[in-house]
Every structure is written in structure tokens, then in C-alpha cells.
Tab-separated table of C-alpha atoms and ligand atoms in Angstrom:
chain	number	residue	atom	x	y	z
A	15	UNK	CA	0.000	0.000	0.000
A	16	UNK	CA	1.428	3.405	-0.906
A	17	UNK	CA	1.635	5.996	1.855
A	18	UNK	CA	-0.738	8.953	1.887
A	19	UNK	CA	0.993	12.274	1.203
A	20	UNK	CA	0.447	15.894	2.171
A	21	UNK	CA	1.476	19.174	0.569
A	22	UNK	CA	1.369	22.489	2.433
A	23	UNK	CA	1.784	25.891	0.811
A	24	UNK	CA	2.507	28.718	3.235
A	25	UNK	CA	2.230	32.486	2.810
A	26	UNK	CA	2.844	35.313	5.263
A	27	UNK	CA	4.549	35.694	8.606
A	28	UNK	CA	6.620	33.442	10.859
A	29	UNK	CA	3.472	32.551	12.787
A	30	UNK	CA	2.060	30.961	9.651
A	31	UNK	CA	5.370	29.158	9.123
A	32	UNK	CA	5.091	27.682	12.607
A	33	UNK	CA	1.393	26.850	12.148
A	34	UNK	CA	2.366	24.909	9.001
A	35	UNK	CA	4.948	22.990	11.038
A	36	UNK	CA	2.223	22.185	13.577
A	37	UNK	CA	-0.137	20.937	10.860
A	38	UNK	CA	2.641	18.903	9.187
A	39	UNK	CA	3.413	17.310	12.567
A	40	UNK	CA	-0.200	16.260	13.077
A	41	UNK	CA	-0.347	14.738	9.601
A	42	UNK	CA	2.916	12.859	10.058
A	43	UNK	CA	1.677	11.498	13.400
A	44	UNK	CA	-1.131	9.870	11.379
A	45	UNK	CA	1.353	8.356	8.933
A	46	UNK	CA	0.693	10.920	6.178
A	47	UNK	CA	4.050	11.856	4.642
A	48	UNK	CA	5.255	15.057	2.960
A	49	UNK	CA	5.545	15.534	-0.788
A	50	UNK	CA	6.892	18.434	-2.818
A	51	UNK	CA	4.479	17.659	-5.653
A	52	UNK	CA	0.908	18.827	-5.027
A	53	UNK	CA	-0.260	16.546	-7.815
A	54	UNK	CA	0.574	13.438	-5.804
A	55	UNK	CA	-0.870	14.743	-2.521
A	56	UNK	CA	-3.876	13.306	-0.691
A	57	UNK	CA	-4.130	16.357	1.564
A	58	UNK	CA	-3.376	19.896	0.350
A	59	UNK	CA	-3.337	22.712	2.888
A	60	UNK	CA	-3.164	26.364	1.874
A	61	UNK	CA	-1.935	28.323	4.855
A	62	UNK	CA	-2.905	31.818	3.821
A	63	UNK	CA	-2.143	35.442	4.705
A	64	UNK	CA	-4.737	38.211	4.468
A	65	UNK	CA	-2.614	41.198	5.373
A	66	UNK	CA	-3.015	42.598	1.867
A	67	UNK	CA	-5.686	41.962	-0.747
A	68	UNK	CA	-3.156	40.478	-3.209
A	69	UNK	CA	-2.204	37.716	-0.773
A	70	UNK	CA	-5.885	36.839	-0.400
A	71	UNK	CA	-6.444	36.722	-4.161
A	72	UNK	CA	-3.405	34.489	-4.585
A	73	UNK	CA	-4.751	31.811	-2.270
A	74	UNK	CA	-8.103	31.690	-4.068
A	75	UNK	CA	-6.426	31.330	-7.445
A	76	UNK	CA	-4.246	28.529	-6.042
A	77	UNK	CA	-7.299	26.651	-4.736
A	78	UNK	CA	-8.673	26.962	-8.280
A	79	UNK	CA	-5.553	25.215	-9.615
A	80	UNK	CA	-5.455	22.457	-6.980
A	81	UNK	CA	-9.121	21.552	-7.174
A	82	UNK	CA	-8.509	20.326	-10.744
A	83	UNK	CA	-6.381	17.502	-9.235
A	84	UNK	CA	-9.585	16.071	-7.803
A	85	UNK	CA	-10.421	14.776	-11.295
A	86	UNK	CA	-7.554	12.263	-11.011
A	87	UNK	CA	-7.616	11.941	-7.209
A	88	UNK	CA	-11.194	12.152	-5.945
A	89	UNK	CA	-10.026	11.282	-2.413
A	90	UNK	CA	-7.928	14.485	-2.302
A	91	UNK	CA	-8.760	16.803	0.624
A	92	UNK	CA	-8.168	20.550	0.206
A	93	UNK	CA	-8.146	22.777	3.275
A	94	UNK	CA	-8.032	26.552	3.433
A	95	UNK	CA	-6.081	27.496	6.579
A	96	UNK	CA	-4.583	30.652	8.082
A	97	UNK	CA	-5.853	34.214	8.173
A	98	UNK	CA	-7.956	34.112	4.975
A	99	UNK	CA	-9.720	31.065	6.447
A	100	UNK	CA	-10.668	33.047	9.541
A	101	UNK	CA	-11.647	36.084	7.506
A	102	UNK	CA	-13.708	34.270	4.859
A	103	UNK	CA	-15.149	31.387	6.904
A	104	UNK	CA	-18.381	29.931	5.465
A	105	UNK	CA	-18.132	32.199	2.396
A	106	UNK	CA	-15.077	30.212	1.211
A	107	UNK	CA	-17.026	26.936	1.466
A	108	UNK	CA	-19.924	28.543	-0.395
A	109	UNK	CA	-17.901	29.918	-3.307
A	110	UNK	CA	-15.491	26.971	-3.752
A	111	UNK	CA	-17.528	23.757	-3.990
A	112	UNK	CA	-14.418	21.529	-3.947
A	113	UNK	CA	-13.053	23.007	-0.751
A	114	UNK	CA	-13.183	20.349	1.996
A	115	UNK	CA	-12.616	22.436	5.098
A	116	UNK	CA	-11.749	25.867	6.449
A	117	UNK	CA	-9.420	25.969	9.458
A	118	UNK	CA	-8.664	29.249	11.256
A	119	UNK	CA	-5.334	30.043	12.933
A	120	UNK	CA	-6.669	29.462	16.452
A	121	UNK	CA	-7.919	25.971	15.450
A	122	UNK	CA	-4.655	24.620	13.986
A	123	UNK	CA	-4.360	22.046	16.782
A	124	UNK	CA	-7.647	20.456	15.631
A	125	UNK	CA	-6.533	19.408	12.144
A	126	UNK	CA	-6.681	15.690	12.861
A	127	UNK	CA	-10.261	15.890	14.124
A	128	UNK	CA	-11.272	18.129	11.199
A	129	UNK	CA	-9.960	15.538	8.724
A	130	UNK	CA	-11.959	12.751	10.358
A	131	UNK	CA	-15.088	14.898	10.344
A	132	UNK	CA	-14.503	15.439	6.628
A	133	UNK	CA	-14.081	11.683	6.115
A	134	UNK	CA	-17.467	11.275	7.780
A	135	UNK	CA	-18.993	13.523	5.123
A	136	UNK	CA	-19.001	17.012	6.678
A	137	UNK	CA	-17.527	20.040	4.924
A	138	UNK	CA	-15.987	21.460	8.063
A	139	UNK	CA	-15.945	25.077	9.159
A	140	UNK	CA	-13.471	25.405	12.063
A	141	UNK	CA	-12.900	29.085	12.731
A	142	UNK	CA	-13.202	31.432	15.725
A	143	UNK	CA	-11.279	31.573	18.948
A	144	UNK	CA	-12.169	28.795	21.386
A	145	UNK	CA	-11.015	29.069	24.999
A	146	UNK	CA	-9.340	25.652	24.867
A	147	UNK	CA	-6.865	25.269	22.018
A	148	UNK	CA	-5.037	21.935	21.735
A	149	UNK	CA	-1.259	22.354	21.396
A	150	UNK	CA	0.929	19.276	21.069
A	151	UNK	CA	4.581	20.129	21.545
A	152	UNK	CA	5.649	16.706	20.279
A	153	UNK	CA	3.661	16.975	17.046
A	154	UNK	CA	5.487	19.876	15.412
A	155	UNK	CA	7.474	18.988	12.280
A	156	UNK	CA	10.320	21.427	12.853
A	157	UNK	CA	11.439	22.458	9.401
A	158	UNK	CA	15.157	22.903	8.824
A	159	UNK	CA	17.481	22.736	11.754
A	160	UNK	CA	18.735	26.254	12.214
A	161	UNK	CA	15.847	28.037	13.880
A	162	UNK	CA	13.391	26.872	16.505
A	163	UNK	CA	10.297	29.091	16.629
A	164	UNK	CA	8.255	29.466	19.813
A	165	UNK	CA	4.997	31.428	19.943
A	166	UNK	CA	4.849	33.336	23.216
A	167	UNK	CA	1.795	35.528	22.526
A	168	UNK	CA	-1.043	34.972	20.064
A	169	UNK	CA	-3.396	37.595	18.597
A	170	UNK	CA	-3.241	41.371	18.894
A	171	UNK	CA	-5.105	43.961	20.987
A	172	UNK	CA	-3.875	47.002	19.086
A	173	UNK	CA	-6.314	48.743	16.837
A	174	UNK	CA	-4.105	50.017	14.013
A	175	UNK	CA	-6.623	51.333	11.512
A	176	UNK	CA	-5.049	49.511	8.539
A	177	UNK	CA	-4.536	46.088	10.073
A	178	UNK	CA	-6.690	42.968	9.852
A	179	UNK	CA	-4.625	40.911	12.330
A	180	UNK	CA	-6.892	41.503	15.382
A	181	UNK	CA	-9.800	40.078	13.315
A	182	UNK	CA	-7.947	37.095	11.912
A	183	UNK	CA	-5.823	36.144	14.916
A	184	UNK	CA	-8.111	37.301	17.708
A	185	UNK	CA	-7.385	38.962	21.034
A	186	UNK	CA	-4.010	38.675	22.730
A	187	UNK	CA	-3.320	35.505	24.690
A	188	UNK	CA	0.054	35.054	26.328
A	189	UNK	CA	1.421	31.612	27.076
A	190	UNK	CA	2.816	31.077	30.547
A	191	UNK	CA	6.529	31.443	31.204
A	192	UNK	CA	6.566	27.823	32.408
A	193	UNK	CA	5.217	26.535	29.066
A	194	UNK	CA	7.566	28.767	27.063
A	195	UNK	CA	10.639	27.655	29.009
A	196	UNK	CA	9.592	24.014	28.567
A	197	UNK	CA	9.327	24.440	24.791
A	198	UNK	CA	12.626	26.340	24.498
A	199	UNK	CA	14.342	23.622	26.593
A	200	UNK	CA	12.821	20.956	24.333
A	201	UNK	CA	14.209	22.706	21.226
A	202	UNK	CA	17.655	23.252	22.723
A	203	UNK	CA	17.857	19.601	23.788
A	204	UNK	CA	16.862	18.681	20.250
A	205	UNK	CA	19.902	20.609	18.988
A	206	UNK	CA	18.629	24.019	17.869
A	207	UNK	CA	21.090	26.798	18.660
A	208	UNK	CA	18.836	29.691	17.673
A	209	UNK	CA	15.425	30.347	19.175
A	210	UNK	CA	12.997	32.868	17.719
A	211	UNK	CA	10.196	34.035	20.023
A	212	UNK	CA	7.055	34.924	18.079
A	213	UNK	CA	4.130	37.271	18.565
A	214	UNK	CA	2.343	39.990	16.592
A	215	UNK	CA	3.371	42.270	19.466
A	216	UNK	CA	5.979	40.023	21.009
A	217	UNK	CA	7.154	42.553	23.580
A	218	UNK	CA	3.616	42.948	24.934
A	219	UNK	CA	3.865	39.456	26.471
A	220	UNK	CA	2.610	39.181	30.048
A	221	UNK	CA	2.589	35.982	32.067
A	222	UNK	CA	-1.107	35.047	32.476
A	223	UNK	CA	-0.612	34.098	36.141
A	224	UNK	CA	2.367	35.908	37.616
A	225	UNK	CA	3.223	39.580	37.348
A	226	UNK	CA	5.956	39.143	34.726
A	227	UNK	CA	6.574	41.029	31.493
A	228	UNK	CA	8.760	40.531	28.420
A	229	UNK	CA	11.874	41.859	30.230
A	230	UNK	CA	11.401	39.132	32.864
A	231	UNK	CA	10.955	36.541	30.151
A	232	UNK	CA	14.201	37.601	28.433
A	233	UNK	CA	15.982	37.452	31.803
A	234	UNK	CA	14.904	33.816	32.213
A	235	UNK	CA	15.233	32.555	28.627
A	236	UNK	CA	18.481	34.223	27.473
A	237	UNK	CA	20.723	32.448	30.047
A	238	UNK	CA	19.373	28.976	29.176
A	239	UNK	CA	22.207	26.516	28.564
A	240	UNK	CA	22.929	25.841	24.891
A	241	UNK	CA	21.134	28.936	23.599
A	242	UNK	CA	23.558	30.631	21.223
A	243	UNK	CA	21.159	33.061	19.576
A	244	UNK	CA	17.906	34.498	20.808
A	245	UNK	CA	15.690	36.587	18.552
A	246	UNK	CA	12.144	37.866	18.819
A	247	UNK	CA	9.670	39.265	16.330
A	248	UNK	CA	7.645	41.518	15.988
A	249	UNK	CA	8.271	44.236	18.559
A	250	UNK	CA	5.772	47.047	18.874
A	251	UNK	CA	7.584	50.384	19.410
A	252	UNK	CA	5.265	51.669	22.147
A	253	UNK	CA	5.640	48.481	24.200
A	254	UNK	CA	9.426	48.671	24.560
A	255	UNK	CA	10.409	49.556	28.148
A	256	UNK	CA	13.778	50.578	29.642
A	257	UNK	CA	13.895	47.203	31.446
A	258	UNK	CA	13.615	45.403	28.100
A	259	UNK	CA	16.390	47.560	26.661
A	260	UNK	CA	18.534	46.627	29.688
A	261	UNK	CA	18.021	42.947	28.916
A	262	UNK	CA	18.994	43.461	25.273
A	263	UNK	CA	22.190	45.137	26.518
A	264	UNK	CA	22.894	42.479	29.135
A	265	UNK	CA	22.756	39.243	27.141
A	266	UNK	CA	25.232	38.936	24.306
A	267	UNK	CA	23.298	35.951	22.893
A	268	UNK	CA	20.296	38.209	22.206
A	269	UNK	CA	21.008	38.921	18.541
A	270	UNK	CA	21.981	42.513	17.775
A	271	UNK	CA	19.049	42.755	15.392
A	272	UNK	CA	15.555	44.060	15.939
A	273	UNK	CA	12.573	44.334	13.630
A	274	UNK	CA	10.735	47.464	14.735
A	275	UNK	CA	7.926	48.458	12.355
A	276	UNK	CA	7.448	52.229	12.204
A	277	UNK	CA	4.887	52.356	9.317
A	278	UNK	CA	5.376	56.096	8.583
A	279	UNK	CA	7.701	58.980	9.367
A	280	UNK	CA	4.846	61.488	9.580
A	281	UNK	CA	3.072	62.188	12.863
A	282	UNK	CA	-0.232	62.985	11.164
A	283	UNK	CA	-0.160	59.675	9.267
A	284	UNK	CA	0.858	57.786	12.432
A	285	UNK	CA	-2.129	59.382	14.185
A	286	UNK	CA	-4.504	58.327	11.403
A	287	UNK	CA	-3.020	54.839	11.588
A	288	UNK	CA	-3.687	54.747	15.333
A	289	UNK	CA	-0.134	53.662	16.107
A	290	UNK	CA	0.054	55.493	19.441
A	291	UNK	CA	3.525	57.021	19.028
A	292	UNK	CA	5.170	59.915	17.210
A	293	UNK	CA	8.213	59.742	14.970
A	294	UNK	CA	10.124	61.607	17.699
A	295	UNK	CA	9.263	58.862	20.199
A	296	UNK	CA	10.299	56.211	17.697
A	297	UNK	CA	13.617	57.999	17.092
A	298	UNK	CA	14.214	58.281	20.853
A	299	UNK	CA	13.564	54.551	21.269
A	300	UNK	CA	16.017	53.673	18.485
A	301	UNK	CA	18.609	55.994	20.060
A	302	UNK	CA	18.149	54.331	23.473
A	303	UNK	CA	18.445	50.866	21.927
A	304	UNK	CA	21.589	51.808	20.021
A	305	UNK	CA	23.087	53.439	23.117
A	306	UNK	CA	22.522	50.164	24.957
A	307	UNK	CA	23.828	47.985	22.141
A	308	UNK	CA	26.120	49.811	19.724
A	309	UNK	CA	26.093	46.976	17.140
A	310	UNK	CA	22.293	46.811	16.938
A	311	UNK	CA	20.865	46.459	13.418
A	312	UNK	CA	17.271	47.609	13.010
A	313	UNK	CA	14.837	46.796	10.231
A	314	UNK	CA	11.356	48.194	9.762
A	315	UNK	CA	8.015	48.020	7.936
A	316	UNK	CA	6.558	51.036	6.113
A	317	UNK	CA	3.244	51.628	4.400
A	318	UNK	CA	2.992	54.146	1.555
A	319	UNK	CA	-0.182	55.564	0.075
A	320	UNK	CA	-2.119	55.414	3.355
A	321	UNK	CA	-5.387	57.402	3.025
A	322	UNK	CA	-4.705	61.118	2.958
A	323	UNK	CA	-0.896	60.727	2.694
A	324	UNK	CA	0.357	63.974	1.137
A	325	UNK	CA	3.623	64.506	-0.694
A	326	UNK	CA	4.961	66.328	2.393
A	327	UNK	CA	4.001	63.428	4.669
A	328	UNK	CA	5.743	61.015	2.314
A	329	UNK	CA	8.844	63.251	2.442
A	330	UNK	CA	8.732	62.887	6.259
A	331	UNK	CA	8.963	59.132	5.769
A	332	UNK	CA	11.974	59.523	3.471
A	333	UNK	CA	13.593	61.781	6.074
A	334	UNK	CA	13.077	59.171	8.789
A	335	UNK	CA	14.542	56.466	6.557
A	336	UNK	CA	17.548	58.654	5.822
A	337	UNK	CA	18.119	59.306	9.529
A	338	UNK	CA	17.526	55.802	10.882
A	339	UNK	CA	19.953	53.719	8.809
A	340	UNK	CA	17.668	50.710	8.700
A	341	UNK	CA	19.533	47.562	7.660
A	342	UNK	CA	16.408	46.263	5.896
A	343	UNK	CA	13.061	47.746	5.004
A	344	UNK	CA	9.811	46.002	4.126
A	345	UNK	CA	7.646	48.544	2.343
A	346	UNK	CA	4.081	48.029	1.170
A	347	UNK	CA	1.424	49.953	-0.697
A	348	UNK	CA	-1.576	50.460	1.563
A	349	UNK	CA	-4.254	47.848	0.896
A	350	UNK	CA	-7.778	48.411	2.296
A	351	UNK	CA	-8.840	45.467	4.464
A	352	UNK	CA	-12.373	44.435	5.423
A	353	UNK	CA	-13.471	45.294	8.953
A	354	UNK	CA	-10.721	47.890	9.482
A	355	UNK	CA	-11.254	51.631	10.001
A	356	UNK	CA	-8.826	53.110	7.462
A	357	UNK	CA	-10.930	52.469	4.311
A	358	UNK	CA	-13.445	54.999	5.717
A	359	UNK	CA	-10.798	57.750	5.893
A	360	UNK	CA	-11.039	60.465	3.231
A	361	UNK	CA	-8.626	61.211	0.382
A	362	UNK	CA	-7.600	57.752	-0.774
A	363	UNK	CA	-4.243	57.826	-2.576
A	364	UNK	CA	-4.446	56.580	-6.156
A	365	UNK	CA	-2.491	53.505	-7.169
A	366	UNK	CA	-0.148	55.345	-9.563
A	367	UNK	CA	0.950	57.710	-6.785
A	368	UNK	CA	1.309	54.888	-4.247
A	369	UNK	CA	3.385	52.806	-6.706
A	370	UNK	CA	5.606	55.799	-7.464
A	371	UNK	CA	6.179	56.451	-3.767
A	372	UNK	CA	6.930	52.800	-3.119
A	373	UNK	CA	9.563	52.772	-5.859
A	374	UNK	CA	11.152	56.013	-4.621
A	375	UNK	CA	11.293	54.600	-1.099
A	376	UNK	CA	12.822	51.296	-2.175
A	377	UNK	CA	15.437	53.008	-4.381
A	378	UNK	CA	16.266	55.393	-1.548
A	379	UNK	CA	16.684	52.533	0.945
A	380	UNK	CA	18.780	50.453	-1.466
A	381	UNK	CA	21.468	53.144	-1.517
A	382	UNK	CA	21.526	53.294	2.297
A	383	UNK	CA	21.500	49.537	2.670
A	384	UNK	CA	24.349	49.058	0.188
A	385	UNK	CA	26.440	51.632	2.086
A	386	UNK	CA	25.727	49.965	5.441
A	387	UNK	CA	26.665	46.579	3.984
A	388	UNK	CA	29.866	48.008	2.472
A	389	UNK	CA	30.900	49.123	5.964
A	390	UNK	CA	31.003	45.429	6.888
A	391	UNK	CA	33.582	44.418	4.247
A	392	UNK	CA	36.658	42.969	5.976
A	393	UNK	CA	34.755	42.135	9.185
A	394	UNK	CA	34.576	38.643	10.603
A	395	UNK	CA	31.328	37.056	11.737
A	396	UNK	CA	30.059	33.835	13.131
A	397	UNK	CA	27.402	32.808	10.622
A	398	UNK	CA	24.542	30.419	11.314
A	399	UNK	CA	24.168	28.188	8.254
A	400	UNK	CA	20.607	28.172	6.926
A	401	UNK	CA	21.148	25.908	3.891
A	402	UNK	CA	22.783	25.546	0.494
A	403	UNK	CA	23.606	28.722	-1.436
A	404	UNK	CA	22.288	29.470	-4.891
A	405	UNK	CA	25.470	28.263	-6.604
A	406	UNK	CA	27.050	24.856	-6.075
A	407	UNK	CA	29.878	24.924	-3.553
A	408	UNK	CA	28.284	27.792	-1.630
A	409	UNK	CA	26.275	27.999	1.561
A	410	UNK	CA	23.861	30.600	2.868
A	411	UNK	CA	23.664	31.812	6.429
A	412	UNK	CA	22.870	34.716	8.712
A	413	UNK	CA	25.149	36.944	10.747
A	414	UNK	CA	24.032	37.720	14.316
A	415	UNK	CA	22.842	41.086	12.888
A	416	UNK	CA	20.649	39.084	10.469
A	417	UNK	CA	22.465	39.911	7.224
A	418	UNK	CA	22.224	37.162	4.607
A	419	UNK	CA	25.707	35.813	3.830
A	420	UNK	CA	26.797	33.598	0.952
A	421	UNK	CA	30.138	31.858	1.366
A	422	UNK	CA	32.185	28.917	0.096
A	423	UNK	CA	31.381	25.529	1.647
A	424	UNK	CA	29.550	22.229	1.280
A	425	UNK	CA	26.423	21.151	3.186
A	426	UNK	CA	28.251	17.898	4.055
A	427	UNK	CA	30.825	19.945	5.990
A	428	UNK	CA	28.482	22.544	7.420
A	429	UNK	CA	24.886	21.364	7.579
A	430	UNK	CA	22.113	23.808	8.379
A	431	UNK	CA	22.399	24.836	12.014
A	432	UNK	CA	26.246	24.886	12.005
A	433	UNK	CA	28.097	27.989	13.126
A	434	UNK	CA	30.909	29.013	10.785
A	435	UNK	CA	33.418	31.849	11.063
A	436	UNK	CA	33.587	33.950	7.860
A	437	UNK	CA	35.192	37.143	6.594
A	438	UNK	CA	33.110	39.522	4.450
A	439	UNK	CA	34.669	40.076	1.003
A	440	UNK	CA	31.944	41.980	-0.837
A	441	UNK	CA	28.735	43.825	-0.137
A	442	UNK	CA	25.595	43.613	-2.234
A	443	UNK	CA	22.377	45.496	-1.495
A	444	UNK	CA	20.554	42.603	0.115
A	445	UNK	CA	23.365	40.244	1.081
A	446	UNK	CA	27.071	39.813	1.769
A	447	UNK	CA	29.617	37.590	0.019
A	448	UNK	CA	32.191	36.054	2.352
A	449	UNK	CA	34.914	33.435	2.732
A	450	UNK	CA	34.859	30.720	5.318
A	451	UNK	CA	37.672	30.939	7.877
A	452	UNK	CA	36.847	27.647	9.577
A	453	UNK	CA	39.263	24.788	8.805
B	516	SAM	N1	2.152	43.404	14.348
B	516	SAM	C1	3.153	44.097	13.614
B	516	SAM	C2	2.998	45.618	13.827
B	516	SAM	O1	1.930	46.130	13.718
B	516	SAM	O2	3.982	46.296	14.062
B	516	SAM	C3	3.166	43.704	12.145
B	516	SAM	C4	1.986	42.993	11.571
B	516	SAM	S1	1.808	42.690	9.831
B	516	SAM	C5	1.763	40.939	9.852
B	516	SAM	C6	3.259	43.022	8.951
B	516	SAM	C7	3.243	44.301	8.171
B	516	SAM	O3	2.289	44.290	7.135
B	516	SAM	C8	2.900	45.527	8.973
B	516	SAM	O4	3.960	45.966	9.777
B	516	SAM	C9	2.525	46.522	7.907
B	516	SAM	O5	3.625	47.271	7.447
B	516	SAM	C10	1.996	45.629	6.780
B	516	SAM	N2	0.544	45.786	6.641
B	516	SAM	C11	-0.404	45.454	7.537
B	516	SAM	N3	-1.638	45.791	7.086
B	516	SAM	C12	-1.453	46.364	5.871
B	516	SAM	C13	-2.327	46.934	4.908
B	516	SAM	N4	-3.637	46.999	5.114
B	516	SAM	N5	-1.794	47.427	3.769
B	516	SAM	C14	-0.459	47.386	3.554
B	516	SAM	N6	0.413	46.868	4.422
B	516	SAM	C15	-0.066	46.356	5.568
């Protein structure tokens, strides 16, 4: 008898990546094995992102492609998972007749049960935010061996006027410090050297029982034996406290890299976005972080073309980017999302203007980023190998400051998860080229 196979396609953030690992683990525990070919799969899961309209459209068009496989494989099950699943719910089952189930992000731990309900004939709608959410630490198919991801806080309580996350991922729920430490220990014992703590507002974590915040959590997790690199994403600027900055300064294994989305450099736009800080406060936070940790690299997210954004407000964003020296920038054109407040704001920015601003911003950042990378030529770094490079005989990895590095080496010598000493030879805009110094 041939084994049953699954295929998972994942879009979006690290939380979706981890949710896919959780779903893969549940399938493997039932003897369903992975395949890279959707055409030979018995279960196809589309783990979707709804942060922008394009991402949502993409998942629907993919379902359209995969449902054709049912002609050859009538037993094929197709599940819509992730944020679009939560957002669309019953509507997805109504508009796509071949869709077998819809599984929201807070119901990921129920995949096994959902599949048996489907086998019993039900087209299953599993969305919403139940109080009890099964989570099986042993049934997570950890992908790759360089980075162990641990969710510490789910959902989001902020009400940024552009963002759909509070609708799709629900209200904030922090896991207890005890559970988090147990999972980190499990991953370190398994051999991971880098741990990435996850949350939409990761630094808003609070222990649900004791009076502990994210600074306390860092103080407990960072010193854990075997932990070479600790990272966390995504930090919300307003939630950073001096005690957290102290912890970042104190533990050298906390990577000198922080993703700190600013969204705009204009106070009036930030106010319309409901971000709860000014660009001056953001600048002061970055200055305090860099004073505490001189080698700190900071990346950010920016939205252009937000309703009412004037040319002068866009110039404020360029000014902030010029001043901040971000080592990476993820910039997006504003996309109106259902159930959010921003689409009701006046003076929508037309697509031509938004596209032009996006291009100007990206070109502007590329020059800065190239210069910052060139400053690193000649420096030596310990690189965490993430896998094979694009060319044969090369490997890819990350510096502690999260730069992508390509260097000479073979996976047989340095498998993913190895730490290799390299010297930077050349800077590109988005990566560094280096030579291995390890024997
Ligand atoms: N929770 C994080 C925060 O707010 O700082 C990030 C959440 S989101 C998954 C990642 C990024 O997508 C945001 O930082 C923002 O730049 C972008 N984004 C969110 N909603 C958007 C929208 N409606 N249009 C364009 N970009 C959007």
C-alpha cells in the first residue's frame, strides 16, 4: 500500500510558518508523509495570509488550480487554513464547492479531528477563537534545523486602523513562562542553537498568572544553557520599556538585530493609523536601543499611500529612513482590508501615486543599505548556516545582525544549524559575500 501524502503551501509571517509545522506534525503522526508535488498529494493545505488583498487573491487562485487535481484523485482533501480562512469562513465553502474544510489560525491544533469529520462527510468550518486550544509540543514537524520558533503571545489587541490581524488572529493571549521555558528547553535539547520568540506584538507578552513582562521573560530565557542566539519578532515600538532595553544590553546571545515596524515617518499619518507614538518617540527609542547595544541592526516596515498621505508626509517618511539607517526595510502599498477603520478615511491615494512612492522609497533605501553593507567588508562574523547557497559549492547563512551571507562551503561539511566563522569580502544590497575561515 502506498503511503498517503500531504502538501502544504505557506504564505505570510513566521506565525504561519510555525502553524504549518504544527499541521505537518499532526499529519505525520497519522502516517501521512510530505511531498513536494501537489499533484501526488492526498491532503493539500493552503496556509494563507490576508494582510493585503493580493495575498488573499493568490490563495483563491491557487485553490482553483489544486481543485482540478480532484479529477484524477477524488479522495484528495483541500483545506483553506490561516488568516484568509478566519476572515472568509463559510463564504469560502460557499464559493469553492471543492473546498473540503476551512481551518482558522486558532484551530490549527484540531486538524486531525477536522480531517476525520470530513471523512465522515461534513464540509468542516473550524474558525473562531475557542477558549481551549489543543497544542501538542511533540507533534510539530520542525522544518530545517537552524531556527526553533516558539509562539509566546497569540493575537493582537492594538487597533491600528489599517490592520486585519486583530480580526484574523483574535485577542491577545500570552502563554505562561513555564510553558515557554519548557518548549525552548525541548528545542535546545533537540539541537537548535537559535530560538525565535514569536508574537504579533511580542514585547507585549505578560505571564497570564504571575506579574511578569517581556523583560522578565528575556531574563529567564536568554541564560538557558545551549542557547547561542535568541531573537524575537515583531516588537511594537510603544511596548518597549527601559527594562527590556537593559536585557537586550545584558545578554550577548540576544542577537543585535531588531525588527521594529514604524509604518510612517509622519506624525499625522501615524495618528490616522492609530499607532500610538510619534516619529520623535520612535527615534528616541532607536537611540536608546543603540546606546545600549552599539552593534544593533534595526529593520522596519513602512506603508505608503495610506489614506490622505500627502507629498509632504511622504517626504517625512523619506527623512526618517535617511536618519535611521535601517539595515532592511519592508515597504508596502496600503491595501484596504475588510473590517478595518482606514478604508473609511477620506482622500484615498491613487495607485499610480502609491506605486511611485513605493519605488522612490525602495530606491532610496537600497542606496543606504548598500552603504551599510559596504561598511562590513573585511569584518569577521560567526554565521549560522541556513542551507545551500544558490550556486554549487556555496552555503547561505545569517550573521548575528541578520544579514544574509553567501560563502564557500559544502552542506556535508556545514549542515544547516552549524556555526561558521567567515570574513566579508563583498557587499551587495541585500546580502554579503564572504569566505569561510573555519578549517
Ligand atoms: N504586528 C506588527 C505591527 O503592527 O507592528 C506587524 C503585523 S503585519 C503581519 C506586517 C506588516 O504588514 C505591517 O507591519 C505593515 O507594514 C503591513 N501591513 C499590515 N496591514 C497592511 C495593509 N492593510 N496594507 C499594507 N500593508 C499592511
